Amino acid sequence: MKQQASSRGGAVWALVITSVAGFMAALDNLVVTTALPSIRESLGGRLEELEWTVNAYTLTFAVLLMTGAALGDRFGRRRLFLVGLSVFTAASAAAALSPGINELIAFRAVQGVGAAVMMPLTLTLLTAAVPPARRGMALGFFGAVTGLAVASGPLIGGSLTEHVSWQWIFWLNVPVGLILLPLARLRLAESYAPEARLDVPGTLLVSGGLFGIVYALVSSTSDGWTEPLVLTGLIAGTLLLGVFVRHGFRAKNPVLPMRLFRDRAFFGINMASLLMFLGMFGSIFLLSQFLQNVLGYSPTEAGLRMLPWTGMPMLVAPVAGYLADRFGGRPVVVTGLALQAVGLGLFAAVLEPDVSYAAQLPGLIVGGIGMALYFAPAASLVMSSVRPGEQGIASGANNALREVGGALGVAVLAAVFSAQGGYGSPQAFTDGTVPAVWIGAGVVAVAALTAVLIPRRGRATGPAPESSEERVSVAA
């Protein structure tokens, strides 16, 4: 009886620690968006430098997620979780103390490294600590907390920026991290997968390829597409990604096994996720600034006005989960992505320098409902598209592709914004935002069409994975 109570207590501690850590990592994806005008006023910076304050985090986060999981498997999941949390906390403090925009970008990249090590291990540690009978409930709670971070990011960032300072969007992580570190050391159990192998060539290829492409997209806004460095980034980045794909087919233990994409369900949900985040993140990057720079809202007011869009998943997710159970995940995801595309289109159709909030509201609500319908069944579709032994790789791949989509979305839509408008006047900002958001809507519509590829009740058909026994020892 005593042992059962101790096990239950360990599960509760694991749920609390991993959920709070996951909340911090997810929050830092969007918390910066409503602070961008204040950061620009405080530190200076051109459009491309503002892009990098977002992309420096999402890019390092994306390309190192699966490497972080592999490091934890090999050297100890709790140990690497503590390393990632320490790096994330220290980088948050450094970002808050940044004297200039370049330093802020650098420390945001280091934050992403810490999050990439920490985030994939939260689910592994939580799954190991919670009994199978309660695992679904625990993972549901973890998912809800992560969703809350995404929903509240613009509001928290806006409130701290307006009422304290933009630096506090980073200072907020420091006391939380310092509290979690000793708790994680004392309350989480250590576990290993001794046979796990690192794919250093694969990580270098995908990191270099993505950096080259995103660098070229961001730099094109100021340097033009014919600039040698821009062309070099595009060509070299594309070539490196091509070699990475080939490596994923041929290597023995690749960081991303390309054979998984032969399965229609896995290919469909992952490509839909990448495109959805591309359209959504790029649009949020511009719309959060539009509300402040053009309509004159304060950071807090901008965050509140975005809640019908970003916060809707918290209200609609239970209904979406029921619909997914009743009709299957595919129709719910396709409907959600279609509604998200319609929402962005409605928003783009009404944007003017003097647009009323009432005119914006339909697009925000429809887009928010669409986002909720996508998020609820997406994780289940990813997990059900592969065999049980491959679910860790599948989850890491899906998270990485979503982050890559976000980084590309900010870069692509900001390039459109820069080509059609700018920061010169409210009208110029509107002229750049409207075509960019229309393109975001189109990309999400393509994501809906891609999701149609998912089989109605598909089952994983990939080859059986190699298995490895895990050794678990309870922390002292």
CSV table of C-alpha atoms in Angstrom, one decimal:
chain,number,residue,atom,x,y,z
A,1,MET,CA,0.0,0.0,0.0
A,2,LYS,CA,2.8,2.3,0.9
A,3,GLN,CA,4.7,1.5,-2.3
A,4,GLN,CA,1.5,2.2,-4.3
A,5,ALA,CA,1.1,5.6,-2.6
A,6,SER,CA,4.8,6.4,-3.3
A,7,SER,CA,4.3,5.4,-7.0
A,8,ARG,CA,1.2,7.6,-7.2
A,9,GLY,CA,3.1,10.5,-5.6
A,10,GLY,CA,6.0,10.1,-8.1
A,11,ALA,CA,3.5,10.2,-11.0
A,12,VAL,CA,2.0,13.4,-9.7
A,13,TRP,CA,5.4,15.0,-9.3
A,14,ALA,CA,6.4,13.9,-12.8
A,15,LEU,CA,3.2,15.4,-14.2
A,16,VAL,CA,3.7,18.7,-12.4
A,17,ILE,CA,7.4,19.0,-13.3
A,18,THR,CA,7.1,18.0,-17.0
A,19,SER,CA,3.9,20.1,-17.5
A,20,VAL,CA,5.5,23.2,-16.2
A,21,ALA,CA,8.7,22.7,-18.2
A,22,GLY,CA,6.6,22.0,-21.3
A,23,PHE,CA,4.6,25.1,-20.7
A,24,MET,CA,7.7,27.3,-20.6
A,25,ALA,CA,9.1,25.8,-23.8
A,26,ALA,CA,5.9,26.1,-25.7
A,27,LEU,CA,5.2,29.6,-24.3
A,28,ASP,CA,8.5,30.9,-25.7
A,29,ASN,CA,7.3,30.2,-29.3
A,30,LEU,CA,4.7,33.0,-29.3
A,31,VAL,CA,5.4,35.0,-26.2
A,32,VAL,CA,7.7,37.3,-28.2
A,33,THR,CA,5.2,38.2,-30.9
A,34,THR,CA,3.3,41.0,-29.0
A,35,ALA,CA,6.6,42.3,-27.7
A,36,LEU,CA,8.2,42.9,-31.1
A,37,PRO,CA,7.2,46.6,-31.4
A,38,SER,CA,8.6,47.3,-27.9
A,39,ILE,CA,11.8,45.3,-28.7
A,40,ARG,CA,12.2,47.3,-31.9
A,41,GLU,CA,11.8,50.6,-30.1
A,42,SER,CA,14.2,49.5,-27.3
A,43,LEU,CA,17.0,47.8,-29.2
A,44,GLY,CA,16.4,49.0,-32.8
A,45,GLY,CA,16.4,46.4,-35.5
A,46,ARG,CA,15.1,46.0,-39.0
A,47,LEU,CA,12.4,43.6,-40.1
A,48,GLU,CA,14.8,40.7,-40.7
A,49,GLU,CA,16.3,41.1,-37.2
A,50,LEU,CA,12.8,41.0,-35.7
A,51,GLU,CA,12.2,37.8,-37.7
A,52,TRP,CA,15.4,36.3,-36.2
A,53,THR,CA,14.2,37.0,-32.6
A,54,VAL,CA,11.4,34.5,-33.4
A,55,ASN,CA,13.2,32.2,-35.8
A,56,ALA,CA,16.5,31.8,-33.8
A,57,TYR,CA,14.4,30.0,-31.2
A,58,THR,CA,12.1,28.0,-33.5
A,59,LEU,CA,14.9,26.9,-35.8
A,60,THR,CA,17.4,25.6,-33.2
A,61,PHE,CA,14.4,24.0,-31.3
A,62,ALA,CA,13.2,22.3,-34.5
A,63,VAL,CA,16.5,20.9,-35.8
A,64,LEU,CA,17.7,19.6,-32.4
A,65,LEU,CA,14.5,18.1,-31.0
A,66,MET,CA,15.3,14.5,-32.1
A,67,THR,CA,18.9,14.9,-31.2
A,68,GLY,CA,17.8,15.9,-27.7
A,69,ALA,CA,15.7,12.8,-27.4
A,70,ALA,CA,18.5,10.6,-28.6
A,71,LEU,CA,21.0,12.2,-26.1
A,72,GLY,CA,18.6,11.5,-23.3
A,73,ASP,CA,18.1,7.9,-24.3
A,74,ARG,CA,21.9,7.4,-24.3
A,75,PHE,CA,23.1,9.4,-21.4
A,76,GLY,CA,20.1,9.4,-19.1
A,77,ARG,CA,16.8,11.2,-19.6
A,78,ARG,CA,16.6,12.9,-16.3
A,79,ARG,CA,20.2,14.0,-16.5
A,80,LEU,CA,19.7,15.5,-20.0
A,81,PHE,CA,16.4,17.0,-18.9
A,82,LEU,CA,18.3,18.9,-16.2
A,83,VAL,CA,21.0,20.0,-18.7
A,84,GLY,CA,18.3,21.3,-21.1
A,85,LEU,CA,16.4,23.1,-18.3
A,86,SER,CA,19.6,24.7,-17.1
A,87,VAL,CA,20.6,25.9,-20.5
A,88,PHE,CA,17.1,27.2,-21.1
A,89,THR,CA,17.0,29.1,-17.8
A,90,ALA,CA,20.4,30.6,-18.2
A,91,ALA,CA,19.7,31.7,-21.8
A,92,SER,CA,16.4,33.3,-20.6
A,93,ALA,CA,18.3,35.4,-18.1
A,94,ALA,CA,20.9,36.3,-20.8
A,95,ALA,CA,18.2,37.3,-23.3
A,96,ALA,CA,16.6,39.6,-20.7
A,97,LEU,CA,20.0,41.3,-20.2
A,98,SER,CA,20.8,41.6,-23.9
A,99,PRO,CA,22.2,45.1,-24.7
A,100,GLY,CA,21.4,44.9,-28.4
A,101,ILE,CA,19.3,43.0,-31.0
A,102,ASN,CA,22.2,40.8,-32.1
A,103,GLU,CA,22.8,39.6,-28.6
A,104,LEU,CA,19.1,38.9,-28.1
A,105,ILE,CA,19.0,36.8,-31.3
A,106,ALA,CA,22.1,34.8,-30.1
A,107,PHE,CA,20.6,34.1,-26.7
A,108,ARG,CA,17.2,33.2,-28.3
A,109,ALA,CA,19.1,30.5,-30.3
A,110,VAL,CA,20.7,29.1,-27.1
A,111,GLN,CA,17.2,29.1,-25.5
A,112,GLY,CA,16.1,26.9,-28.4
A,113,VAL,CA,18.9,24.5,-27.8
A,114,GLY,CA,17.9,24.1,-24.2
A,115,ALA,CA,14.2,23.6,-25.1
A,116,ALA,CA,15.2,21.1,-27.8
A,117,VAL,CA,17.0,18.9,-25.2
A,118,MET,CA,14.3,19.5,-22.5
A,119,MET,CA,11.0,19.2,-24.4
A,120,PRO,CA,11.1,15.7,-26.0
A,121,LEU,CA,12.3,14.2,-22.7
A,122,THR,CA,9.2,15.6,-20.8
A,123,LEU,CA,6.9,13.1,-22.4
A,124,THR,CA,9.4,10.2,-22.0
A,125,LEU,CA,9.8,10.9,-18.3
A,126,LEU,CA,6.1,11.4,-17.8
A,127,THR,CA,5.2,8.2,-19.7
A,128,ALA,CA,7.7,6.2,-17.6
A,129,ALA,CA,6.4,7.6,-14.3
A,130,VAL,CA,2.6,7.2,-14.9
A,131,PRO,CA,1.0,3.7,-14.8
A,132,PRO,CA,-0.6,2.6,-18.1
A,133,ALA,CA,-4.1,2.9,-16.7
A,134,ARG,CA,-3.7,6.6,-16.0
A,135,ARG,CA,-1.4,7.5,-18.8
A,136,GLY,CA,-4.1,8.8,-21.2
A,137,MET,CA,-5.4,11.2,-18.6
A,138,ALA,CA,-1.8,12.4,-17.7
A,139,LEU,CA,-0.9,12.9,-21.4
A,140,GLY,CA,-4.2,14.7,-21.9
A,141,PHE,CA,-3.4,17.1,-19.1
A,142,PHE,CA,0.1,17.7,-20.4
A,143,GLY,CA,-1.4,18.5,-23.9
A,144,ALA,CA,-3.9,20.9,-22.4
A,145,VAL,CA,-1.1,22.7,-20.5
A,146,THR,CA,1.0,23.0,-23.7
A,147,GLY,CA,-2.1,24.2,-25.6
A,148,LEU,CA,-2.7,26.8,-22.9
A,149,ALA,CA,0.9,28.1,-23.4
A,150,VAL,CA,0.3,28.5,-27.1
A,151,ALA,CA,-3.0,30.3,-26.5
A,152,SER,CA,-1.7,32.6,-23.7
A,153,GLY,CA,1.6,33.4,-25.3
A,154,PRO,CA,0.6,36.7,-27.0
A,155,LEU,CA,-1.5,37.8,-24.0
A,156,ILE,CA,1.3,37.0,-21.4
A,157,GLY,CA,3.9,38.7,-23.7
A,158,GLY,CA,1.7,41.7,-24.2
A,159,SER,CA,0.8,42.1,-20.5
A,160,LEU,CA,4.4,41.8,-19.3
A,161,THR,CA,5.7,44.2,-22.0
A,162,GLU,CA,3.1,46.8,-21.2
A,163,HIS,CA,3.0,46.7,-17.4
A,164,VAL,CA,6.6,45.8,-16.6
A,165,SER,CA,9.0,45.6,-19.6
A,166,TRP,CA,9.7,43.3,-22.5
A,167,GLN,CA,12.6,41.9,-20.6
A,168,TRP,CA,10.2,40.2,-18.3
A,169,ILE,CA,9.0,37.8,-20.9
A,170,PHE,CA,12.4,36.2,-20.4
A,171,TRP,CA,12.9,36.9,-16.7
A,172,LEU,CA,9.7,35.0,-16.0
A,173,ASN,CA,11.4,31.7,-16.9
A,174,VAL,CA,14.3,32.2,-14.5
A,175,PRO,CA,12.5,31.6,-11.1
A,176,VAL,CA,10.4,28.8,-12.5
A,177,GLY,CA,13.5,27.1,-13.9
A,178,LEU,CA,15.4,27.5,-10.6
A,179,ILE,CA,12.5,25.9,-8.7
A,180,LEU,CA,12.1,23.0,-11.2
A,181,LEU,CA,15.8,22.0,-11.2
A,182,PRO,CA,16.0,20.6,-7.6
A,183,LEU,CA,12.5,19.2,-7.9
A,184,ALA,CA,13.4,17.3,-11.1
A,185,ARG,CA,16.7,16.1,-9.5
A,186,LEU,CA,14.9,14.7,-6.4
A,187,ARG,CA,11.5,13.6,-7.8
A,188,LEU,CA,12.1,12.2,-11.3
A,189,ALA,CA,13.3,8.7,-12.0
A,190,GLU,CA,16.3,8.2,-14.2
A,191,SER,CA,16.0,6.0,-17.3
A,192,TYR,CA,18.1,5.0,-20.3
A,193,ALA,CA,17.9,3.3,-23.7
A,194,PRO,CA,21.5,2.1,-23.8
A,195,GLU,CA,21.5,1.0,-27.4
A,196,ALA,CA,20.4,4.5,-28.6
A,197,ARG,CA,22.7,6.0,-31.2
A,198,LEU,CA,23.3,9.5,-32.2
A,199,ASP,CA,23.0,10.6,-35.9
A,200,VAL,CA,25.6,13.4,-36.0
A,201,PRO,CA,25.8,13.5,-39.9
A,202,GLY,CA,22.0,13.7,-40.2
A,203,THR,CA,21.8,16.4,-37.5
A,204,LEU,CA,24.5,18.5,-39.2
A,205,LEU,CA,22.8,18.1,-42.7
A,206,VAL,CA,19.3,19.1,-41.6
A,207,SER,CA,20.6,22.0,-39.4
A,208,GLY,CA,22.8,23.4,-42.2
A,209,GLY,CA,20.1,22.9,-44.8
A,210,LEU,CA,17.3,24.6,-42.8
A,211,PHE,CA,19.6,27.4,-41.7
A,212,GLY,CA,20.7,28.1,-45.3
A,213,ILE,CA,17.1,28.3,-46.6
A,214,VAL,CA,15.8,30.4,-43.7
A,215,TYR,CA,18.8,32.7,-43.8
A,216,ALA,CA,18.2,33.3,-47.5
A,217,LEU,CA,14.5,34.0,-47.0
A,218,VAL,CA,15.1,36.4,-44.2
A,219,SER,CA,18.0,38.2,-45.9
A,220,SER,CA,16.1,38.6,-49.2
A,221,THR,CA,13.9,41.3,-47.6
A,222,SER,CA,16.8,43.7,-47.4
A,223,ASP,CA,19.4,42.3,-49.8
A,224,GLY,CA,17.3,41.1,-52.7
A,225,TRP,CA,17.1,37.6,-54.3
A,226,THR,CA,20.2,38.1,-56.5
A,227,GLU,CA,22.6,38.8,-53.6
A,228,PRO,CA,25.3,36.1,-53.7
A,229,LEU,CA,24.8,35.2,-50.0
A,230,VAL,CA,21.1,34.8,-50.5
A,231,LEU,CA,21.5,32.6,-53.6
A,232,THR,CA,24.2,30.6,-51.8
A,233,GLY,CA,22.0,30.0,-48.8
A,234,LEU,CA,19.1,28.8,-51.0
A,235,ILE,CA,21.2,26.5,-53.2
A,236,ALA,CA,23.4,25.1,-50.5
A,237,GLY,CA,20.4,24.7,-48.1
A,238,THR,CA,18.4,22.9,-50.7
A,239,LEU,CA,21.3,20.6,-51.6
A,240,LEU,CA,22.0,19.8,-47.9
A,241,LEU,CA,18.3,18.9,-47.3
A,242,GLY,CA,18.4,16.7,-50.4
A,243,VAL,CA,21.4,14.8,-49.0
A,244,PHE,CA,19.6,14.6,-45.6
A,245,VAL,CA,16.7,12.9,-47.3
A,246,ARG,CA,19.0,10.4,-49.0
A,247,HIS,CA,20.8,9.9,-45.7
A,248,GLY,CA,17.4,9.2,-44.0
A,249,PHE,CA,16.8,6.3,-46.5
A,250,ARG,CA,20.3,4.8,-46.4
A,251,ALA,CA,21.7,5.3,-42.9
A,252,LYS,CA,21.3,2.5,-40.3
A,253,ASN,CA,20.0,4.7,-37.5
A,254,PRO,CA,19.0,8.1,-39.0
A,255,VAL,CA,17.7,10.9,-36.9
A,256,LEU,CA,14.6,10.9,-39.2
A,257,PRO,CA,13.9,7.5,-40.9
A,258,MET,CA,12.5,8.5,-44.3
A,259,ARG,CA,10.9,5.1,-44.7
A,260,LEU,CA,8.2,6.3,-42.3
A,261,PHE,CA,7.0,8.8,-45.0
A,262,ARG,CA,6.1,5.9,-47.2
A,263,ASP,CA,3.1,5.4,-45.0
A,264,ARG,CA,0.2,7.6,-46.3
A,265,ALA,CA,-1.1,8.5,-42.9
A,266,PHE,CA,2.3,9.5,-41.5
A,267,PHE,CA,3.1,11.6,-44.7
A,268,GLY,CA,-0.3,13.2,-44.7
A,269,ILE,CA,-0.5,14.4,-41.1
A,270,ASN,CA,3.2,15.6,-41.0
A,271,MET,CA,3.0,17.6,-44.3
A,272,ALA,CA,-0.3,19.0,-43.2
A,273,SER,CA,1.3,20.0,-39.8
A,274,LEU,CA,4.3,21.7,-41.5
A,275,LEU,CA,2.0,23.7,-43.8
A,276,MET,CA,-0.5,24.6,-41.1
A,277,PHE,CA,2.3,26.0,-38.9
A,278,LEU,CA,3.8,27.8,-41.9
A,279,GLY,CA,0.6,29.7,-42.5
A,280,MET,CA,-0.4,30.2,-38.9
A,281,PHE,CA,3.0,31.3,-37.4
A,282,GLY,CA,3.8,33.7,-40.3
A,283,SER,CA,0.3,35.3,-40.0
A,284,ILE,CA,0.5,35.7,-36.2
A,285,PHE,CA,4.0,37.3,-36.6
A,286,LEU,CA,2.5,40.0,-38.8
A,287,LEU,CA,-1.0,40.4,-37.3
A,288,SER,CA,0.2,40.8,-33.7
A,289,GLN,CA,2.3,43.8,-35.0
A,290,PHE,CA,-0.6,45.1,-37.2
A,291,LEU,CA,-2.8,45.4,-34.1
A,292,GLN,CA,-0.2,47.6,-32.4
A,293,ASN,CA,1.6,49.5,-35.2
A,294,VAL,CA,-1.5,50.2,-37.3
A,295,LEU,CA,-4.6,50.1,-35.0
A,296,GLY,CA,-2.7,51.5,-32.0
A,297,TYR,CA,-3.6,48.8,-29.4
A,298,SER,CA,-1.3,48.4,-26.4
A,299,PRO,CA,0.5,45.1,-26.1
A,300,THR,CA,-2.0,43.8,-23.6
A,301,GLU,CA,-5.0,44.9,-25.8
A,302,ALA,CA,-3.4,43.2,-28.8
A,303,GLY,CA,-3.0,39.9,-26.8
A,304,LEU,CA,-6.5,40.0,-25.6
A,305,ARG,CA,-7.9,40.7,-29.0
A,306,MET,CA,-6.1,37.7,-30.4
A,307,LEU,CA,-7.6,35.3,-27.8
A,308,PRO,CA,-10.7,34.3,-29.9
A,309,TRP,CA,-8.1,32.9,-32.3
A,310,THR,CA,-5.3,31.6,-30.1
A,311,GLY,CA,-7.5,30.7,-27.1
A,312,MET,CA,-10.3,28.9,-28.9
A,313,PRO,CA,-8.6,25.5,-28.7
A,314,MET,CA,-9.1,25.5,-24.9
A,315,LEU,CA,-12.9,25.7,-25.4
A,316,VAL,CA,-13.4,23.6,-28.5
A,317,ALA,CA,-10.8,20.8,-27.9
A,318,PRO,CA,-13.2,18.5,-25.9
A,319,VAL,CA,-15.8,18.7,-28.7
A,320,ALA,CA,-13.0,18.1,-31.3
A,321,GLY,CA,-11.9,15.0,-29.3
A,322,TYR,CA,-15.4,13.6,-29.2
A,323,LEU,CA,-15.9,14.2,-32.9
A,324,ALA,CA,-12.5,12.5,-33.7
A,325,ASP,CA,-13.6,9.5,-31.6
A,326,ARG,CA,-17.0,9.4,-33.3
A,327,PHE,CA,-16.0,10.0,-37.0
A,328,GLY,CA,-12.2,9.5,-37.0
A,329,GLY,CA,-9.4,12.0,-37.0
A,330,ARG,CA,-9.1,12.7,-40.7
A,331,PRO,CA,-12.4,14.5,-41.3
A,332,VAL,CA,-11.9,16.5,-38.1
A,333,VAL,CA,-8.4,17.6,-39.1
A,334,VAL,CA,-9.4,18.4,-42.7
A,335,THR,CA,-12.4,20.5,-41.5
A,336,GLY,CA,-10.2,22.3,-38.9
A,337,LEU,CA,-7.5,23.2,-41.5
A,338,ALA,CA,-10.2,24.4,-44.0
A,339,LEU,CA,-11.8,26.6,-41.3
A,340,GLN,CA,-8.3,28.0,-40.3
A,341,ALA,CA,-7.8,28.9,-44.0
A,342,VAL,CA,-11.2,30.5,-44.2
A,343,GLY,CA,-10.5,32.4,-41.0
A,344,LEU,CA,-7.2,33.8,-42.3
A,345,GLY,CA,-9.0,34.7,-45.6
A,346,LEU,CA,-11.8,36.6,-43.7
A,347,PHE,CA,-9.1,38.5,-41.7
A,348,ALA,CA,-7.2,39.4,-44.9
A,349,ALA,CA,-10.4,40.5,-46.6
A,350,VAL,CA,-11.2,43.2,-44.0
A,351,LEU,CA,-7.7,44.6,-43.1
A,352,GLU,CA,-7.6,48.3,-43.4
A,353,PRO,CA,-5.7,51.0,-41.4
A,354,ASP,CA,-9.0,51.8,-39.6
A,355,VAL,CA,-10.7,48.4,-39.5
A,356,SER,CA,-12.9,47.8,-36.5
A,357,TYR,CA,-12.5,44.9,-34.1
A,358,ALA,CA,-16.0,43.8,-34.9
A,359,ALA,CA,-15.0,43.3,-38.5
A,360,GLN,CA,-12.0,41.3,-37.4
A,361,LEU,CA,-13.9,39.0,-35.0
A,362,PRO,CA,-15.4,36.6,-37.5
A,363,GLY,CA,-12.0,35.7,-38.9
A,364,LEU,CA,-10.6,35.3,-35.4
A,365,ILE,CA,-13.4,33.0,-34.3
A,366,VAL,CA,-13.5,30.8,-37.4
A,367,GLY,CA,-9.7,30.5,-37.4
A,368,GLY,CA,-9.7,29.7,-33.7
A,369,ILE,CA,-12.3,26.9,-34.1
A,370,GLY,CA,-10.3,25.5,-37.1
A,371,MET,CA,-7.1,25.5,-35.0
A,372,ALA,CA,-8.9,23.6,-32.2
A,373,LEU,CA,-10.3,21.0,-34.6
A,374,TYR,CA,-6.8,20.5,-36.0
A,375,PHE,CA,-4.9,20.2,-32.7
A,376,ALA,CA,-7.1,17.8,-30.9
A,377,PRO,CA,-6.8,14.7,-33.2
A,378,ALA,CA,-3.4,15.6,-34.8
A,379,ALA,CA,-1.2,13.9,-32.1
A,380,SER,CA,-3.4,10.8,-32.1
A,381,LEU,CA,-3.1,10.6,-35.9
A,382,VAL,CA,0.7,10.8,-35.7
A,383,MET,CA,0.9,8.1,-33.0
A,384,SER,CA,-1.5,5.7,-34.8
A,385,SER,CA,0.4,6.1,-38.1
A,386,VAL,CA,3.4,4.1,-36.8
A,387,ARG,CA,4.1,1.0,-34.7
A,388,PRO,CA,4.3,1.4,-30.9
A,389,GLY,CA,8.1,1.1,-30.9
A,390,GLU,CA,8.4,4.0,-33.4
A,391,GLN,CA,6.1,6.4,-31.6
A,392,GLY,CA,9.0,8.4,-29.9
A,393,ILE,CA,10.6,9.0,-33.3
A,394,ALA,CA,7.2,9.9,-34.9
A,395,SER,CA,6.4,12.4,-32.1
A,396,GLY,CA,9.8,14.0,-32.4
A,397,ALA,CA,9.5,14.2,-36.2
A,398,ASN,CA,6.1,15.8,-36.0
A,399,ASN,CA,7.2,18.4,-33.5
A,400,ALA,CA,10.3,19.2,-35.5
A,401,LEU,CA,8.3,19.6,-38.7
A,402,ARG,CA,5.9,21.9,-37.0
A,403,GLU,CA,8.7,24.1,-35.7
A,404,VAL,CA,10.3,24.1,-39.1
A,405,GLY,CA,7.0,25.2,-40.5
A,406,GLY,CA,6.8,28.0,-38.0
A,407,ALA,CA,10.3,29.3,-38.9
A,408,LEU,CA,9.6,29.1,-42.6
A,409,GLY,CA,6.3,30.8,-42.2
A,410,VAL,CA,7.8,33.8,-40.4
A,411,ALA,CA,10.5,34.1,-43.1
A,412,VAL,CA,8.3,33.6,-46.1
A,413,LEU,CA,5.4,35.8,-45.1
A,414,ALA,CA,7.8,38.5,-43.8
A,415,ALA,CA,9.5,38.5,-47.2
A,416,VAL,CA,6.1,39.0,-48.9
A,417,PHE,CA,5.3,41.8,-46.4
A,418,SER,CA,8.6,43.5,-47.2
A,419,ALA,CA,8.1,43.3,-50.9
A,420,GLN,CA,4.6,44.8,-50.8
A,421,GLY,CA,4.8,47.2,-47.9
A,422,GLY,CA,6.8,48.1,-44.8
A,423,TYR,CA,6.9,50.0,-41.5
A,424,GLY,CA,6.8,53.5,-43.1
A,425,SER,CA,3.1,54.2,-42.4
A,426,PRO,CA,-0.1,52.4,-41.3
A,427,GLN,CA,-1.1,52.1,-45.0
A,428,ALA,CA,2.3,50.7,-46.0
A,429,PHE,CA,2.1,48.2,-43.1
A,430,THR,CA,-1.4,47.2,-44.3
A,431,ASP,CA,-0.3,46.9,-47.9
A,432,GLY,CA,2.4,44.4,-46.8
A,433,THR,CA,0.2,42.4,-44.4
A,434,VAL,CA,-2.8,41.8,-46.6
A,435,PRO,CA,-1.1,39.7,-49.4
A,436,ALA,CA,1.1,37.9,-46.8
A,437,VAL,CA,-2.0,36.8,-44.8
A,438,TRP,CA,-3.8,35.8,-48.1
A,439,ILE,CA,-0.7,33.6,-48.8
A,440,GLY,CA,-0.9,32.2,-45.3
A,441,ALA,CA,-4.6,31.3,-45.9
A,442,GLY,CA,-3.6,29.6,-49.2
A,443,VAL,CA,-0.9,27.5,-47.5
A,444,VAL,CA,-3.3,26.3,-44.8
A,445,ALA,CA,-5.8,25.4,-47.5
A,446,VAL,CA,-3.1,23.3,-49.2
A,447,ALA,CA,-2.6,21.7,-45.7
A,448,ALA,CA,-6.3,20.7,-45.7
A,449,LEU,CA,-5.9,19.1,-49.1
A,450,THR,CA,-2.8,17.3,-48.0
A,451,ALA,CA,-4.6,15.9,-44.9
A,452,VAL,CA,-7.1,14.2,-47.3
A,453,LEU,CA,-4.3,11.8,-48.0
A,454,ILE,CA,-4.6,10.3,-44.5
A,455,PRO,CA,-6.5,7.0,-44.7
A,456,ARG,CA,-9.9,7.1,-42.9
A,457,ARG,CA,-8.9,4.5,-40.4
A,458,GLY,CA,-5.3,3.9,-41.4
A,459,ARG,CA,-2.9,1.5,-39.7
A,460,ALA,CA,0.8,1.7,-39.7
A,461,THR,CA,2.4,-0.4,-42.4
A,462,GLY,CA,6.1,0.4,-42.0
A,463,PRO,CA,8.6,-2.3,-41.2
A,464,ALA,CA,9.0,-3.4,-37.7
A,465,PRO,CA,11.4,-1.3,-35.6
A,466,GLU,CA,14.4,-2.6,-33.8
A,467,SER,CA,13.6,-3.0,-30.2
A,468,SER,CA,15.8,-2.2,-27.2
A,469,GLU,CA,15.1,-2.9,-23.6
A,470,GLU,CA,15.1,0.0,-21.3
A,471,ARG,CA,16.8,0.1,-17.9
A,472,VAL,CA,15.0,2.1,-15.2
A,473,SER,CA,16.4,2.9,-11.8
A,474,VAL,CA,14.6,5.1,-9.3
A,475,ALA,CA,16.4,8.2,-8.3
A,476,ALA,CA,17.7,8.4,-4.8
